[in-house]
mmCIF file of N, CA and C in Angstrom:
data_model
loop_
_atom_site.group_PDB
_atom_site.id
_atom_site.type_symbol
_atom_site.label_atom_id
_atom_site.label_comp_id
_atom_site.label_asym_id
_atom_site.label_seq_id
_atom_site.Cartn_x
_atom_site.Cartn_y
_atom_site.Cartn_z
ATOM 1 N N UNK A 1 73.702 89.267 96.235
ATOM 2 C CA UNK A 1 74.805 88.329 96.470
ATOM 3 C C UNK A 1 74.255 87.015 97.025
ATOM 4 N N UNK A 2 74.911 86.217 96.421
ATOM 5 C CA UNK A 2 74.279 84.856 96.727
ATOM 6 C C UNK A 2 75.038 84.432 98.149
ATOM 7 N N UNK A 3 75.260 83.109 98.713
ATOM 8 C CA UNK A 3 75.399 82.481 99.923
ATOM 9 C C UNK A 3 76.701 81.915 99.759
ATOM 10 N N UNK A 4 76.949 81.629 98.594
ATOM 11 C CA UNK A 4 78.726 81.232 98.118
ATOM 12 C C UNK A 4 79.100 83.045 98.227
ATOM 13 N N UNK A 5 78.893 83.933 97.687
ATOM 14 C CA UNK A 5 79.372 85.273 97.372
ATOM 15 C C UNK A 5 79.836 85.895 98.753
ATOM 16 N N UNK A 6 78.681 85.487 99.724
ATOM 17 C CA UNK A 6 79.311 86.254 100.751
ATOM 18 C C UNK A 6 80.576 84.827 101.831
ATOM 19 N N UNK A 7 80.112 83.890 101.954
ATOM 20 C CA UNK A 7 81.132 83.204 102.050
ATOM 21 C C UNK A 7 82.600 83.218 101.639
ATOM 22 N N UNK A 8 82.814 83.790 100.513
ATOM 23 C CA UNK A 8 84.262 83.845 100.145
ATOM 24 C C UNK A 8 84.640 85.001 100.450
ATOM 25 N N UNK A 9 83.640 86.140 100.545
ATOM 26 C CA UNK A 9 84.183 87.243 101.353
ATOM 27 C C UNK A 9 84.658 87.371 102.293
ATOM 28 N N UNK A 10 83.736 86.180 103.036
ATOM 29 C CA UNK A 10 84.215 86.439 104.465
ATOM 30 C C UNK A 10 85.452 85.699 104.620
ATOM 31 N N UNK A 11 85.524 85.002 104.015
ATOM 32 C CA UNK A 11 86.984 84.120 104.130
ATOM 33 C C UNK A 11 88.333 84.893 103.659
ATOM 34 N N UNK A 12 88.032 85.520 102.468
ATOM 35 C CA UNK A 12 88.992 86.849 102.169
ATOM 36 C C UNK A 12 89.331 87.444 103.238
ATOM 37 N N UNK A 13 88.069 88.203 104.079
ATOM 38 C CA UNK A 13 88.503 89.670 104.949
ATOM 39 C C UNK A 13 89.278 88.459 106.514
ATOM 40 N N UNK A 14 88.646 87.808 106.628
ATOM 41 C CA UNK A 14 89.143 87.052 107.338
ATOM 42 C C UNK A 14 90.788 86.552 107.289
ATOM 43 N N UNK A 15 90.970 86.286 106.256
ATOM 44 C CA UNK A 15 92.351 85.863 105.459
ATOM 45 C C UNK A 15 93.286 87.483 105.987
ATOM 46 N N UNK A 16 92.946 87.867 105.171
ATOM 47 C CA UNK A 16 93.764 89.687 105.107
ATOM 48 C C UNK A 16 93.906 89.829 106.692
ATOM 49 N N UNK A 17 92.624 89.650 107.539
ATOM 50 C CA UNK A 17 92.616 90.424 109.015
ATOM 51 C C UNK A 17 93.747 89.511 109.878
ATOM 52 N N UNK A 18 94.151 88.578 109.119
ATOM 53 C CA UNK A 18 94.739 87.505 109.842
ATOM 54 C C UNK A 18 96.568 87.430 109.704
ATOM 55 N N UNK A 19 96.465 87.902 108.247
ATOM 56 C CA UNK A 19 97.920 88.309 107.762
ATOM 57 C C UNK A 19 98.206 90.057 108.336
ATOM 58 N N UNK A 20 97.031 90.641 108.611
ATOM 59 C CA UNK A 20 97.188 92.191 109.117
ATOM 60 C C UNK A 20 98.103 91.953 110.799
ATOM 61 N N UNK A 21 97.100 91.219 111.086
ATOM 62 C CA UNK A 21 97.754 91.068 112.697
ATOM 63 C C UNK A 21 99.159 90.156 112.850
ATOM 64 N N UNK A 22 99.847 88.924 111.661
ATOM 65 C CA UNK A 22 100.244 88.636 111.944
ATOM 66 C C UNK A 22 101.597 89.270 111.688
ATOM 67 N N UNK A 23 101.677 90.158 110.630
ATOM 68 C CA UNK A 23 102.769 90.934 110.156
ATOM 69 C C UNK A 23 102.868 92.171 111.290
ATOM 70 N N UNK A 24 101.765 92.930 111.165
ATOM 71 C CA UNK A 24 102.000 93.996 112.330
ATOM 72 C C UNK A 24 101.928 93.893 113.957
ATOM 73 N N UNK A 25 101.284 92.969 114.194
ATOM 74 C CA UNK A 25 100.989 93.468 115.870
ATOM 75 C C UNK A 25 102.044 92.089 116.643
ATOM 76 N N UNK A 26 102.359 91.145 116.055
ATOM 77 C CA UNK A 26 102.779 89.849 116.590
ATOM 78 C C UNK A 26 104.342 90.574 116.085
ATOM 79 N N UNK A 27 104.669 90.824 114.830
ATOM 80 C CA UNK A 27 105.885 90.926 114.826
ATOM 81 C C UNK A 27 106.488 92.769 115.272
ATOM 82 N N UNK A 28 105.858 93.292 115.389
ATOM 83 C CA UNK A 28 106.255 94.330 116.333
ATOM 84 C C UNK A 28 105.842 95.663 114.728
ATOM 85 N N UNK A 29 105.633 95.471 113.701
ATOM 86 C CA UNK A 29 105.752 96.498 112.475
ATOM 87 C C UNK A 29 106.573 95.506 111.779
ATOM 88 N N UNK A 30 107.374 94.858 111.864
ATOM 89 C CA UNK A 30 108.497 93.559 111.044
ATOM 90 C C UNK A 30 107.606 93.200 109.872
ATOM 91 N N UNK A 31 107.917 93.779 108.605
ATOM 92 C CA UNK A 31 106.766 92.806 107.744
ATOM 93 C C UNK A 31 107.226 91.787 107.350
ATOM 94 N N UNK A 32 108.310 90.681 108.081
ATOM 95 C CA UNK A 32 108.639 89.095 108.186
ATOM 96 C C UNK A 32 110.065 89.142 107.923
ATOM 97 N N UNK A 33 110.371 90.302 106.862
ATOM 98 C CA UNK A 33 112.062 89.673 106.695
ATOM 99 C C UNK A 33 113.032 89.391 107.516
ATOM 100 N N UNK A 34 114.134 88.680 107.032
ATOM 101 C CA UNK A 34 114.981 88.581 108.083
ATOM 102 C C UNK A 34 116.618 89.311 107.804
ATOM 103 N N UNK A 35 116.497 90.084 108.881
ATOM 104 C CA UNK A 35 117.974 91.012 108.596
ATOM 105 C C UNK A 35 117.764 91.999 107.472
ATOM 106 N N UNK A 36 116.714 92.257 106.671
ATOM 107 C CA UNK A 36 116.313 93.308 105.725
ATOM 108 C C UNK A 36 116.014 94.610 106.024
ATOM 109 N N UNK A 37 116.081 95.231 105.339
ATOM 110 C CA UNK A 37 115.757 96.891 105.446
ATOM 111 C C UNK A 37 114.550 96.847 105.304
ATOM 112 N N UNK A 38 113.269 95.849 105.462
ATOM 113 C CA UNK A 38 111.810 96.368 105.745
ATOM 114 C C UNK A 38 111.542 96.806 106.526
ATOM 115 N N UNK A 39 112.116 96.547 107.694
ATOM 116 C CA UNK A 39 111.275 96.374 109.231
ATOM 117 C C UNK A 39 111.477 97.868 109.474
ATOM 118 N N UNK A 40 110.637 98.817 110.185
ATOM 119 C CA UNK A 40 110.733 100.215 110.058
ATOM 120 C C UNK A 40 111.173 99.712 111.750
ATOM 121 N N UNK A 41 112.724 100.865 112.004
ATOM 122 C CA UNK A 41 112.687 101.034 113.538
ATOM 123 C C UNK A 41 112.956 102.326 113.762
#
């Protein structure tokens, strides 16, 4: 793997780890909707 290859990886897992925490741990399990039947309670 070249130096671009792992760069965009890391920006990927980075990306994902960032939408992981912001859906689950900031919004309580809420995966964002509002007033919807997603949010598990």
């Amino acid at each position: 793997m070249g130096v671009a290859d792992i760069v965009i990886a890391a920006v990927i897992v980075a990306g994902a780890c960032y939408i992981l925490y912001a859906t689950l741990w900031k919004k309580k399990g809420c995966c964002g909707c509002e007033g919807g039947s997603c949010c598990k309670k």
